[in-house]
mmCIF file of C-alpha atoms in Angstrom:
data_model
loop_
_atom_site.group_PDB
_atom_site.id
_atom_site.type_symbol
_atom_site.label_atom_id
_atom_site.label_comp_id
_atom_site.label_asym_id
_atom_site.label_seq_id
_atom_site.Cartn_x
_atom_site.Cartn_y
_atom_site.Cartn_z
ATOM 1 C CA MET A 1115 152.567 59.533 135.034
ATOM 2 C CA MET A 1116 150.666 62.821 133.643
ATOM 3 C CA LYS A 1117 152.956 63.508 131.083
ATOM 4 C CA GLU A 1118 152.859 59.909 129.553
ATOM 5 C CA LEU A 1119 149.211 60.016 129.155
ATOM 6 C CA ILE A 1120 148.878 63.165 127.595
ATOM 7 C CA SER A 1121 151.561 62.129 125.098
ATOM 8 C CA SER A 1122 149.230 59.244 124.009
ATOM 9 C CA ARG A 1123 145.708 61.406 124.166
ATOM 10 C CA LEU A 1124 144.363 64.069 121.860
ATOM 11 C CA LYS A 1125 145.404 67.328 123.505
ATOM 12 C CA SER A 1126 142.330 68.927 122.303
ATOM 13 C CA ILE A 1127 139.738 66.330 124.145
ATOM 14 C CA ASP A 1128 141.824 66.972 126.987
ATOM 15 C CA ALA A 1129 141.923 70.822 126.996
ATOM 16 C CA LEU A 1130 138.242 70.935 126.489
ATOM 17 C CA ARG A 1131 138.037 68.412 129.130
ATOM 18 C CA GLY A 1132 140.424 71.059 131.290
ATOM 19 C CA VAL A 1133 137.742 73.827 130.493
ATOM 20 C CA ALA A 1134 134.634 72.120 131.397
ATOM 21 C CA SER A 1135 135.777 71.141 134.837
ATOM 22 C CA LEU A 1136 137.700 74.758 135.129
ATOM 23 C CA ALA A 1137 134.162 75.641 134.397
ATOM 24 C CA VAL A 1138 132.035 73.844 137.067
ATOM 25 C CA VAL A 1139 135.206 74.618 139.841
ATOM 26 C CA VAL A 1140 134.455 78.300 139.235
ATOM 27 C CA TYR A 1141 130.443 78.099 138.723
ATOM 28 C CA HIS A 1142 130.122 76.925 142.358
ATOM 29 C CA ALA A 1143 132.585 78.819 143.586
ATOM 30 C CA SER A 1144 130.489 82.032 142.357
ATOM 31 C CA THR A 1145 127.590 80.718 143.431
ATOM 32 C CA ALA A 1146 128.251 79.594 146.572
ATOM 33 C CA LEU A 1147 128.172 83.363 148.004
ATOM 34 C CA GLU A 1148 124.611 84.208 148.777
ATOM 35 C CA VAL A 1149 124.886 87.986 148.262
ATOM 36 C CA LEU A 1150 126.120 89.821 145.411
ATOM 37 C CA PRO A 1151 127.825 92.975 146.422
ATOM 38 C CA SER A 1152 126.864 94.999 143.772
ATOM 39 C CA ASP A 1153 123.706 95.635 141.269
ATOM 40 C CA ALA A 1154 126.105 97.413 138.689
ATOM 41 C CA ARG A 1155 125.080 96.338 135.198
ATOM 42 C CA TRP A 1156 128.873 95.858 134.580
ATOM 43 C CA PHE A 1157 129.508 93.480 137.573
ATOM 44 C CA ARG A 1158 126.213 91.448 136.465
ATOM 45 C CA ILE A 1159 127.704 91.035 132.776
ATOM 46 C CA VAL A 1160 131.118 89.794 134.103
ATOM 47 C CA TYR A 1161 129.902 87.813 136.922
ATOM 48 C CA ALA A 1162 127.396 86.054 134.124
ATOM 49 C CA VAL A 1163 130.469 84.460 132.583
ATOM 50 C CA PRO A 1164 130.944 82.233 135.746
ATOM 51 C CA SER A 1165 127.641 81.708 136.615
ATOM 52 C CA HIS A 1166 126.962 79.991 133.476
ATOM 53 C CA GLY A 1167 129.873 77.422 134.104
ATOM 54 C CA HIS A 1168 127.203 74.763 135.021
ATOM 55 C CA LEU A 1169 127.433 74.247 130.799
ATOM 56 C CA GLY A 1170 130.611 72.776 131.337
ATOM 57 C CA VAL A 1171 128.363 69.530 132.142
ATOM 58 C CA ALA A 1172 126.860 69.943 128.678
ATOM 59 C CA LEU A 1173 130.456 70.107 127.007
ATOM 60 C CA PHE A 1174 131.520 66.905 129.421
ATOM 61 C CA PHE A 1175 128.579 65.181 127.937
ATOM 62 C CA VAL A 1176 129.589 65.791 124.135
ATOM 63 C CA ILE A 1177 132.799 64.764 125.047
ATOM 64 C CA SER A 1178 131.836 61.582 126.956
ATOM 65 C CA GLY A 1179 129.807 60.294 123.562
ATOM 66 C CA PHE A 1180 132.976 61.022 121.613
ATOM 67 C CA CYS A 1181 135.011 58.961 123.837
ATOM 68 C CA ILE A 1182 132.836 56.084 124.920
ATOM 69 C CA HIS A 1183 132.141 55.334 121.312
ATOM 70 C CA LEU A 1184 135.855 55.888 120.093
ATOM 71 C CA ARG A 1185 136.839 52.230 120.970
ATOM 72 C CA TRP A 1186 133.918 50.867 119.105
ATOM 73 C CA ALA A 1187 134.454 53.151 115.928
ATOM 74 C CA LYS A 1188 138.278 52.418 115.731
ATOM 75 C CA HIS A 1189 138.095 49.091 115.728
ATOM 76 C CA TYR A 1190 135.074 49.049 113.150
ATOM 77 C CA ALA A 1191 136.817 51.579 111.027
ATOM 78 C CA GLN A 1192 140.322 49.263 110.999
ATOM 79 C CA THR A 1193 138.568 45.932 110.835
ATOM 80 C CA GLY A 1194 134.936 46.394 109.609
ATOM 81 C CA GLU A 1195 133.966 44.211 112.442
ATOM 82 C CA ARG A 1196 130.796 45.472 114.369
ATOM 83 C CA ARG A 1197 130.435 43.053 117.549
ATOM 84 C CA MET A 1198 131.113 44.868 120.645
ATOM 85 C CA ASP A 1199 132.310 42.987 123.920
ATOM 86 C CA PHE A 1200 129.685 44.102 126.238
ATOM 87 C CA SER A 1201 131.553 42.458 129.453
ATOM 88 C CA ASN A 1202 134.999 44.300 128.279
ATOM 89 C CA PHE A 1203 133.125 47.291 127.883
ATOM 90 C CA TRP A 1204 131.747 47.320 131.442
ATOM 91 C CA LYS A 1205 134.924 45.961 132.907
ATOM 92 C CA ARG A 1206 136.828 49.126 131.505
ATOM 93 C CA ARG A 1207 134.198 51.605 132.798
ATOM 94 C CA LEU A 1208 133.705 50.351 136.085
ATOM 95 C CA PHE A 1209 137.466 49.982 136.699
ATOM 96 C CA ARG A 1210 138.118 53.254 135.371
ATOM 97 C CA LEU A 1211 135.146 55.279 136.719
ATOM 98 C CA TYR A 1212 133.811 53.467 139.815
ATOM 99 C CA PRO A 1213 136.323 53.261 142.615
ATOM 100 C CA PRO A 1214 137.187 57.196 142.450
ATOM 101 C CA TYR A 1215 133.358 57.742 142.679
ATOM 102 C CA PHE A 1216 132.524 55.266 145.433
ATOM 103 C CA VAL A 1217 136.069 56.731 147.490
ATOM 104 C CA ALA A 1218 134.412 60.329 146.844
ATOM 105 C CA LEU A 1219 130.936 59.198 147.848
ATOM 106 C CA CYS A 1220 132.174 57.469 151.144
ATOM 107 C CA LEU A 1221 133.925 60.828 151.905
ATOM 108 C CA THR A 1222 130.801 63.173 151.181
ATOM 109 C CA MET A 1223 128.776 60.868 152.842
ATOM 110 C CA GLY A 1224 131.080 60.658 155.529
ATOM 111 C CA LEU A 1225 130.887 64.739 155.814
ATOM 112 C CA VAL A 1226 126.987 64.696 155.943
ATOM 113 C CA VAL A 1227 126.839 61.562 158.561
ATOM 114 C CA VAL A 1228 129.315 64.193 160.710
ATOM 115 C CA ALA A 1229 127.380 67.190 160.242
ATOM 116 C CA TYR A 1230 124.194 65.575 161.398
ATOM 117 C CA MET A 1231 126.028 63.856 164.576
ATOM 118 C CA VAL A 1232 127.691 67.739 165.594
ATOM 119 C CA GLY A 1233 124.505 69.297 164.762
ATOM 120 C CA VAL A 1234 125.660 71.502 161.998
ATOM 121 C CA SER A 1235 123.085 73.642 160.062
ATOM 122 C CA VAL A 1236 124.488 73.219 156.175
ATOM 123 C CA PRO A 1237 122.490 72.990 153.189
ATOM 124 C CA LEU A 1238 123.522 69.040 152.488
ATOM 125 C CA MET A 1239 121.149 68.600 155.434
ATOM 126 C CA GLY A 1240 118.171 70.169 154.171
ATOM 127 C CA VAL A 1241 117.258 67.465 151.308
ATOM 128 C CA TYR A 1242 116.485 64.939 154.119
ATOM 129 C CA PRO A 1243 113.017 64.135 155.015
ATOM 130 C CA GLU A 1244 112.408 63.166 158.983
ATOM 131 C CA PRO A 1245 113.541 60.513 159.880
ATOM 132 C CA ARG A 1246 116.958 61.648 158.435
ATOM 133 C CA PRO A 1247 119.011 58.763 159.762
ATOM 134 C CA GLN A 1248 116.975 56.528 157.280
ATOM 135 C CA TRP A 1249 116.797 58.781 154.273
ATOM 136 C CA MET A 1250 120.547 59.373 154.405
ATOM 137 C CA LEU A 1251 121.214 55.537 154.541
ATOM 138 C CA ALA A 1252 118.803 55.106 151.738
ATOM 139 C CA ASP A 1253 120.387 58.000 149.903
ATOM 140 C CA PHE A 1254 123.848 56.365 150.294
ATOM 141 C CA VAL A 1255 122.271 53.077 149.007
ATOM 142 C CA ALA A 1256 121.169 54.934 146.035
ATOM 143 C CA HIS A 1257 124.484 56.495 145.029
ATOM 144 C CA VAL A 1258 126.276 53.152 145.536
ATOM 145 C CA PHE A 1259 124.065 51.657 142.799
ATOM 146 C CA MET A 1260 123.795 54.769 140.783
ATOM 147 C CA LEU A 1261 120.222 54.700 141.448
ATOM 148 C CA HIS A 1262 120.081 58.276 142.486
ATOM 149 C CA GLY A 1263 119.054 59.895 139.391
ATOM 150 C CA LEU A 1264 115.807 58.459 139.662
ATOM 151 C CA HIS A 1265 114.499 60.160 142.780
ATOM 152 C CA PRO A 1266 114.002 63.926 143.547
ATOM 153 C CA THR A 1267 115.248 63.949 146.893
ATOM 154 C CA PHE A 1268 118.320 61.781 145.894
ATOM 155 C CA ASP A 1269 119.304 63.079 142.879
ATOM 156 C CA MET A 1270 120.908 66.228 144.099
ATOM 157 C CA ALA A 1271 122.310 64.549 147.291
ATOM 158 C CA GLY A 1272 125.174 62.132 148.451
ATOM 159 C CA GLY A 1273 126.712 65.023 150.097
ATOM 160 C CA ASN A 1274 127.847 66.535 146.448
ATOM 161 C CA GLY A 1275 125.592 67.817 143.967
ATOM 162 C CA VAL A 1276 127.387 66.801 140.874
ATOM 163 C CA TYR A 1277 126.753 62.987 141.637
ATOM 164 C CA TRP A 1278 123.898 63.780 139.329
ATOM 165 C CA THR A 1279 125.553 64.049 135.993
ATOM 166 C CA LEU A 1280 127.597 60.697 136.965
ATOM 167 C CA ALA A 1281 124.142 59.186 137.211
ATOM 168 C CA ARG A 1282 123.275 60.313 133.727
ATOM 169 C CA GLU A 1283 126.660 59.455 132.382
ATOM 170 C CA GLU A 1284 125.496 55.514 133.646
ATOM 171 C CA TYR A 1285 122.098 55.813 131.910
ATOM 172 C CA PHE A 1286 124.217 56.910 128.712
ATOM 173 C CA TYR A 1287 126.317 54.047 128.953
ATOM 174 C CA ILE A 1288 123.323 51.291 129.544
ATOM 175 C CA MET A 1289 121.493 53.319 126.258
ATOM 176 C CA TYR A 1290 124.765 53.127 124.355
ATOM 177 C CA TRP A 1291 123.863 49.285 123.573
ATOM 178 C CA GLY A 1292 120.511 50.164 122.084
ATOM 179 C CA LEU A 1293 121.890 53.345 120.396
ATOM 180 C CA LEU A 1294 124.490 50.915 118.930
ATOM 181 C CA ALA A 1295 121.816 48.744 117.651
ATOM 182 C CA ALA A 1296 119.887 51.517 116.204
ATOM 183 C CA ARG A 1297 122.857 52.845 114.413
ATOM 184 C CA LEU A 1298 123.944 49.553 112.621
ATOM 185 C CA LEU A 1299 120.018 49.403 111.702
ATOM 186 C CA TRP A 1300 119.243 52.431 110.594
ATOM 187 C CA GLY A 1301 122.316 54.767 110.317
ATOM 188 C CA THR A 1302 123.844 57.676 112.164
ATOM 189 C CA ASN A 1303 121.035 60.299 110.615
ATOM 190 C CA LYS A 1304 118.048 58.066 111.123
ATOM 191 C CA SER A 1305 119.207 57.378 114.951
ATOM 192 C CA LEU A 1306 119.896 61.562 115.337
ATOM 193 C CA VAL A 1307 116.131 61.964 114.239
ATOM 194 C CA GLY A 1308 115.296 59.212 117.041
ATOM 195 C CA VAL A 1309 116.875 60.490 119.850
ATOM 196 C CA LEU A 1310 116.061 64.231 118.825
ATOM 197 C CA THR A 1311 112.230 62.881 119.164
ATOM 198 C CA LEU A 1312 112.150 61.099 122.433
ATOM 199 C CA GLY A 1313 114.139 64.051 123.807
ATOM 200 C CA MET A 1314 111.550 66.460 122.465
ATOM 201 C CA VAL A 1315 108.722 63.573 123.081
ATOM 202 C CA PHE A 1316 109.508 62.786 126.555
ATOM 203 C CA PRO A 1317 108.930 65.923 128.775
ATOM 204 C CA TYR A 1318 105.553 66.344 126.971
ATOM 205 C CA LEU A 1319 104.248 62.774 127.610
ATOM 206 C CA MET A 1320 105.098 63.253 131.241
ATOM 207 C CA SER A 1321 103.069 66.491 131.440
ATOM 208 C CA PHE A 1322 99.913 64.225 131.344
ATOM 209 C CA VAL A 1323 101.295 62.527 134.182
ATOM 210 C CA LEU A 1324 102.600 65.024 136.837
ATOM 211 C CA PRO A 1325 101.200 68.282 137.664
ATOM 212 C CA ALA A 1326 103.074 71.531 137.016
ATOM 213 C CA GLU A 1327 104.302 71.809 140.559
ATOM 214 C CA SER A 1328 105.584 68.411 140.780
ATOM 215 C CA VAL A 1329 109.192 67.829 142.129
ATOM 216 C CA TRP A 1330 109.516 64.969 139.537
ATOM 217 C CA TRP A 1331 110.028 67.630 137.017
ATOM 218 C CA PRO A 1332 114.181 68.301 137.413
ATOM 219 C CA ILE A 1333 114.208 64.586 136.990
ATOM 220 C CA VAL A 1334 112.356 64.793 133.884
ATOM 221 C CA ASN A 1335 113.784 67.999 132.249
ATOM 222 C CA LYS A 1336 117.539 66.868 133.257
ATOM 223 C CA SER A 1337 116.648 62.738 132.319
ATOM 224 C CA ALA A 1338 119.233 61.006 130.099
ATOM 225 C CA ILE A 1339 116.534 60.869 127.669
ATOM 226 C CA VAL A 1340 116.474 64.205 127.243
ATOM 227 C CA LEU A 1341 119.861 64.885 127.580
ATOM 228 C CA TRP A 1342 121.009 62.083 125.285
ATOM 229 C CA ILE A 1343 121.072 64.568 122.234
ATOM 230 C CA GLN A 1344 124.529 65.840 124.008
ATOM 231 C CA TRP A 1345 125.832 63.015 124.349
ATOM 232 C CA TYR A 1346 124.669 61.381 120.757
ATOM 233 C CA LEU A 1347 126.330 64.556 119.010
ATOM 234 C CA GLY A 1348 129.399 63.280 120.685
ATOM 235 C CA PHE A 1349 128.930 59.884 119.323
ATOM 236 C CA MET A 1350 128.584 61.402 115.774
ATOM 237 C CA ALA A 1351 131.528 63.439 116.108
ATOM 238 C CA VAL A 1352 133.806 60.531 116.659
ATOM 239 C CA GLU A 1353 132.529 58.480 113.754
ATOM 240 C CA ALA A 1354 133.528 61.389 111.572
ATOM 241 C CA TYR A 1355 136.743 61.536 113.626
ATOM 242 C CA CYS A 1356 137.296 58.029 112.583
ATOM 243 C CA GLY A 1357 136.117 58.398 108.769
ATOM 244 C CA LEU A 1358 132.700 56.264 108.717
ATOM 245 C CA LYS A 1359 130.773 59.568 108.369
ATOM 246 C CA LYS A 1360 130.775 62.831 106.502
ATOM 247 C CA LEU A 1361 129.654 65.645 108.227
ATOM 248 C CA PRO A 1362 128.725 68.824 106.794
ATOM 249 C CA ARG A 1363 131.273 71.556 106.506
ATOM 250 C CA TRP A 1364 129.696 73.856 109.117
ATOM 251 C CA CYS A 1365 130.091 71.334 111.753
ATOM 252 C CA TYR A 1366 133.746 72.330 111.917
ATOM 253 C CA TRP A 1367 133.293 76.107 111.535
ATOM 254 C CA GLY A 1368 134.949 77.863 114.853
ATOM 255 C CA TRP A 1369 132.960 80.965 113.913
ATOM 256 C CA LEU A 1370 129.419 79.087 114.599
ATOM 257 C CA VAL A 1371 130.183 78.192 118.039
ATOM 258 C CA PRO A 1372 129.150 81.999 119.329
ATOM 259 C CA VAL A 1373 126.070 82.073 116.975
ATOM 260 C CA TRP A 1374 125.046 78.673 118.431
ATOM 261 C CA VAL A 1375 125.471 79.874 121.753
ATOM 262 C CA ALA A 1376 123.379 82.766 121.280
ATOM 263 C CA ALA A 1377 120.871 80.859 120.241
ATOM 264 C CA ALA A 1378 120.811 78.696 123.347
ATOM 265 C CA VAL A 1379 121.252 81.787 125.379
ATOM 266 C CA LEU A 1380 117.960 83.133 124.089
ATOM 267 C CA SER A 1381 116.252 79.470 124.502
ATOM 268 C CA GLU A 1382 116.720 79.847 128.166
ATOM 269 C CA HIS A 1383 113.536 81.923 128.412
ATOM 270 C CA HIS A 1384 111.879 81.626 125.228
ATOM 271 C CA ALA A 1385 111.977 77.730 123.947
ATOM 272 C CA PRO A 1386 113.311 75.934 127.084
ATOM 273 C CA ARG A 1387 112.586 72.922 125.062
ATOM 274 C CA LEU A 1388 115.547 73.794 122.738
ATOM 275 C CA GLU A 1389 118.126 74.614 125.019
ATOM 276 C CA PRO A 1390 119.569 70.899 125.620
ATOM 277 C CA ILE A 1391 120.003 70.859 121.725
ATOM 278 C CA LEU A 1392 121.320 74.274 121.096
ATOM 279 C CA TRP A 1393 124.035 73.682 123.993
ATOM 280 C CA GLY A 1394 124.767 70.427 122.527
ATOM 281 C CA LEU A 1395 125.361 71.674 119.096
ATOM 282 C CA SER A 1396 127.416 74.519 120.549
ATOM 283 C CA PHE A 1397 129.827 72.103 121.831
ATOM 284 C CA PHE A 1398 129.581 69.514 119.019
ATOM 285 C CA THR A 1399 130.983 72.321 116.473
ATOM 286 C CA LEU A 1400 133.466 73.263 119.058
ATOM 287 C CA LEU A 1401 134.625 69.808 119.490
ATOM 288 C CA ASN A 1402 134.807 69.305 115.898
ATOM 289 C CA TYR A 1403 136.926 72.509 115.307
ATOM 290 C CA CYS A 1404 139.454 71.351 118.085
ATOM 291 C CA VAL A 1405 139.764 68.268 116.872
ATOM 292 C CA GLN A 1406 140.466 69.268 113.273
ATOM 293 C CA LEU A 1407 142.806 71.947 114.355
ATOM 294 C CA GLU A 1408 144.784 68.919 116.259
ATOM 295 C CA ARG A 1409 144.730 66.732 113.268
ATOM 296 C CA SER A 1410 145.586 69.344 110.981
ATOM 297 C CA GLY A 1411 148.829 69.998 113.219
ATOM 298 C CA ARG A 1412 147.351 73.401 114.092
ATOM 299 C CA TRP A 1413 146.493 72.714 117.520
ATOM 300 C CA PRO A 1414 148.000 76.004 119.485
ATOM 301 C CA THR A 1415 151.358 75.351 121.373
ATOM 302 C CA HIS A 1416 150.727 77.943 124.010
ATOM 303 C CA ALA A 1417 151.114 77.169 127.559
ATOM 304 C CA LEU A 1418 147.809 77.824 128.538
ATOM 305 C CA PHE A 1419 146.223 75.061 126.268
ATOM 306 C CA GLY A 1420 149.323 72.422 127.433
ATOM 307 C CA TRP A 1421 147.908 73.465 131.023
ATOM 308 C CA PHE A 1422 144.367 72.630 129.994
ATOM 309 C CA SER A 1423 145.367 69.467 128.491
ATOM 310 C CA LYS A 1424 147.050 68.773 131.891
ATOM 311 C CA VAL A 1425 143.926 69.581 133.968
ATOM 312 C CA GLY A 1426 141.780 67.396 131.441
ATOM 313 C CA VAL A 1427 143.801 64.602 132.617
ATOM 314 C CA PHE A 1428 142.451 64.620 136.287
ATOM 315 C CA SER A 1429 139.329 66.417 135.397
ATOM 316 C CA TYR A 1430 137.255 63.580 136.848
ATOM 317 C CA SER A 1431 139.075 63.717 140.289
ATOM 318 C CA LEU A 1432 138.729 67.608 140.112
ATOM 319 C CA TYR A 1433 135.273 67.087 139.182
ATOM 320 C CA LEU A 1434 134.292 64.659 142.271
ATOM 321 C CA VAL A 1435 135.755 66.504 144.856
ATOM 322 C CA HIS A 1436 135.985 70.420 144.167
ATOM 323 C CA ASN A 1437 132.424 70.748 145.643
ATOM 324 C CA PRO A 1438 132.641 69.295 149.303
ATOM 325 C CA VAL A 1439 136.105 70.907 149.592
ATOM 326 C CA ARG A 1440 134.519 74.431 148.367
ATOM 327 C CA GLY A 1441 131.730 74.007 151.206
ATOM 328 C CA MET A 1442 134.424 72.968 154.022
ATOM 329 C CA VAL A 1443 136.454 75.844 152.748
ATOM 330 C CA LYS A 1444 133.642 78.665 152.869
ATOM 331 C CA TYR A 1445 132.464 77.183 156.292
ATOM 332 C CA ALA A 1446 135.887 77.386 157.466
ATOM 333 C CA LEU A 1447 136.323 80.748 156.358
ATOM 334 C CA GLY A 1448 133.147 81.723 158.532
ATOM 335 C CA THR A 1449 132.311 85.539 158.291
ATOM 336 C CA ILE A 1450 135.638 86.583 155.755
ATOM 337 C CA ALA A 1451 133.071 84.758 153.409
ATOM 338 C CA VAL A 1452 130.836 87.401 153.811
ATOM 339 C CA THR A 1453 131.280 89.315 150.524
ATOM 340 C CA ASN A 1454 129.647 92.487 150.978
ATOM 341 C CA THR A 1455 132.269 94.110 148.869
ATOM 342 C CA GLN A 1456 133.323 93.281 145.442
ATOM 343 C CA TRP A 1457 137.154 92.897 146.187
ATOM 344 C CA ARG A 1458 136.245 90.457 149.291
ATOM 345 C CA PHE A 1459 133.318 88.633 146.595
ATOM 346 C CA TRP A 1460 136.223 87.908 143.994
ATOM 347 C CA LEU A 1461 138.965 87.030 146.754
ATOM 348 C CA THR A 1462 136.639 84.497 147.853
ATOM 349 C CA VAL A 1463 135.922 83.105 144.661
ATOM 350 C CA THR A 1464 139.181 82.565 143.960
ATOM 351 C CA VAL A 1465 140.374 81.072 147.563
ATOM 352 C CA LEU A 1466 137.396 78.611 146.833
ATOM 353 C CA THR A 1467 138.551 77.801 143.182
ATOM 354 C CA VAL A 1468 142.130 77.347 144.060
ATOM 355 C CA ALA A 1469 140.968 74.908 146.878
ATOM 356 C CA GLY A 1470 139.192 72.935 144.890
ATOM 357 C CA TYR A 1471 141.583 72.764 142.188
ATOM 358 C CA TYR A 1472 144.416 71.407 144.597
ATOM 359 C CA ALA A 1473 141.842 68.863 146.020
ATOM 360 C CA GLY A 1474 141.284 67.442 142.633
ATOM 361 C CA ARG A 1475 144.897 66.899 141.848
ATOM 362 C CA ILE A 1476 145.995 65.467 145.199
ATOM 363 C CA PHE A 1477 142.712 63.206 144.766
ATOM 364 C CA PHE A 1478 144.281 61.491 141.537
ATOM 365 C CA HIS A 1479 147.323 61.187 142.784
ATOM 366 C CA LEU A 1480 146.267 59.423 145.518
ATOM 367 C CA ILE A 1481 143.294 57.561 144.062
ATOM 368 C CA GLU A 1482 142.428 58.079 140.735
ATOM 369 C CA ARG A 1483 145.616 57.470 138.648
ATOM 370 C CA ARG A 1484 145.695 53.969 140.136
ATOM 371 C CA PHE A 1485 143.004 53.252 137.693
ATOM 372 C CA LEU A 1486 144.654 54.590 134.482
ATOM 373 C CA THR A 1487 146.300 51.323 133.110
ATOM 374 C CA PRO A 1488 147.207 51.486 129.463
ATOM 375 C CA LYS A 1489 145.328 47.815 129.435
ATOM 376 C CA LEU A 1490 142.271 49.245 130.633
ATOM 377 C CA THR A 1491 142.039 52.847 128.924
ATOM 378 C CA GLY A 1492 143.241 52.233 125.521
ATOM 379 C CA ALA A 1493 145.703 54.631 125.848
ATOM 380 C CA SER A 1494 148.049 53.353 123.158
ATOM 381 C CA PRO A 1495 148.659 55.148 120.131
ATOM 382 C CA VAL A 1496 146.167 54.374 117.205
ATOM 383 C CA ILE A 1497 146.988 54.201 113.189
ATOM 384 C CA PHE A 1498 143.938 54.564 111.172
ATOM 385 C CA LYS A 1499 143.909 52.638 107.825
ATOM 386 C CA ASN A 1500 143.069 55.320 105.878
ATOM 387 C CA ASN A 1501 144.475 57.906 107.904
ATOM 388 C CA PRO A 1502 148.177 56.949 108.945
ATOM 389 C CA GLN A 1503 148.989 60.456 110.127
ATOM 390 C CA MET A 1504 146.027 60.104 112.940
ATOM 391 C CA GLU A 1505 148.488 58.561 115.787
ATOM 392 C CA VAL A 1506 146.690 60.013 118.827
ATOM 393 C CA GLU A 1507 143.852 58.203 121.240
ATOM 394 C CA ALA A 1508 141.338 60.523 122.854
ATOM 395 C CA GLY A 1509 141.513 58.354 125.770
ATOM 396 C CA SER A 1510 138.589 57.192 128.210
#
């Protein structure tokens, strides 16, 4: 099953998915440990790599913009027809993504209920005010309808903090229709300016409404409006891939990626409003570079890249379940997970990472793969009229 999926998809996109998901898994495994075993500079430098794994989310958003817009861009490039079938779009999205999410949600909220009933003191219980049962029920309902991204108590709850990104994805899908209309009316460049402006202005406008200490600021700063630029850059990348737009040459320069990354790291402390944009540009350039390599037949054939592509196929499952599994394994380890030495620290990180990885594989084979039918994912090869050599599909 997995080999068939890989053969009909862009390997570069799946490899980037795999890297993004693994980065998030390692991030949660390394930052789950409350005490670092060393203050040595070399350790801090090494630790900085996994502790920035959360940036896999920004890479996911860029990839999402590429893949979600692919179907329309591909159809428009082949036929010149602008119409989008709204009902078919939502049918494919819901069938592909919602059932695995709902199963994972029921499992994680079940863990929340069990922890409450047996009186286990775990961080996931601390997000609920009293009376906790009522807040837990409201949390579950909010997550069922993907409304949790609109409330600070629920945004990082649901028994699994990573669900916040899935809410943003849902909002991106809703905003896609307005974006597509703007693209047809004004073109991609003016739409880019609009998305960029909205993302910059929105927090500024909210500063007139919210005090600096408000608990709503995380919702604002990680809102779909602020992060939309990352999704839109993927939108632009796929238009270039389909021959609908010509990007400047620098958009494909692989050596420029670390330059953008350095600028993004600096912006974390000196210009935080630019951080989403700069990380978006980092992964936009990386995606273009990788897709161009594959398009020109130069994608690496090393086994490591093949493995990343395979991980990319079940990256959604990996993303859904690794965090609660990490929590359960850490709890089961007990005092063993007290990382007061460096070797115990890295051993625990490895155990938590491996546990999350295999949990994702199991969840994929038991649940997610049932919703990967070619009819709904568009996994069959495609040939562009002006690019007959491009006989691959990015997948959903």
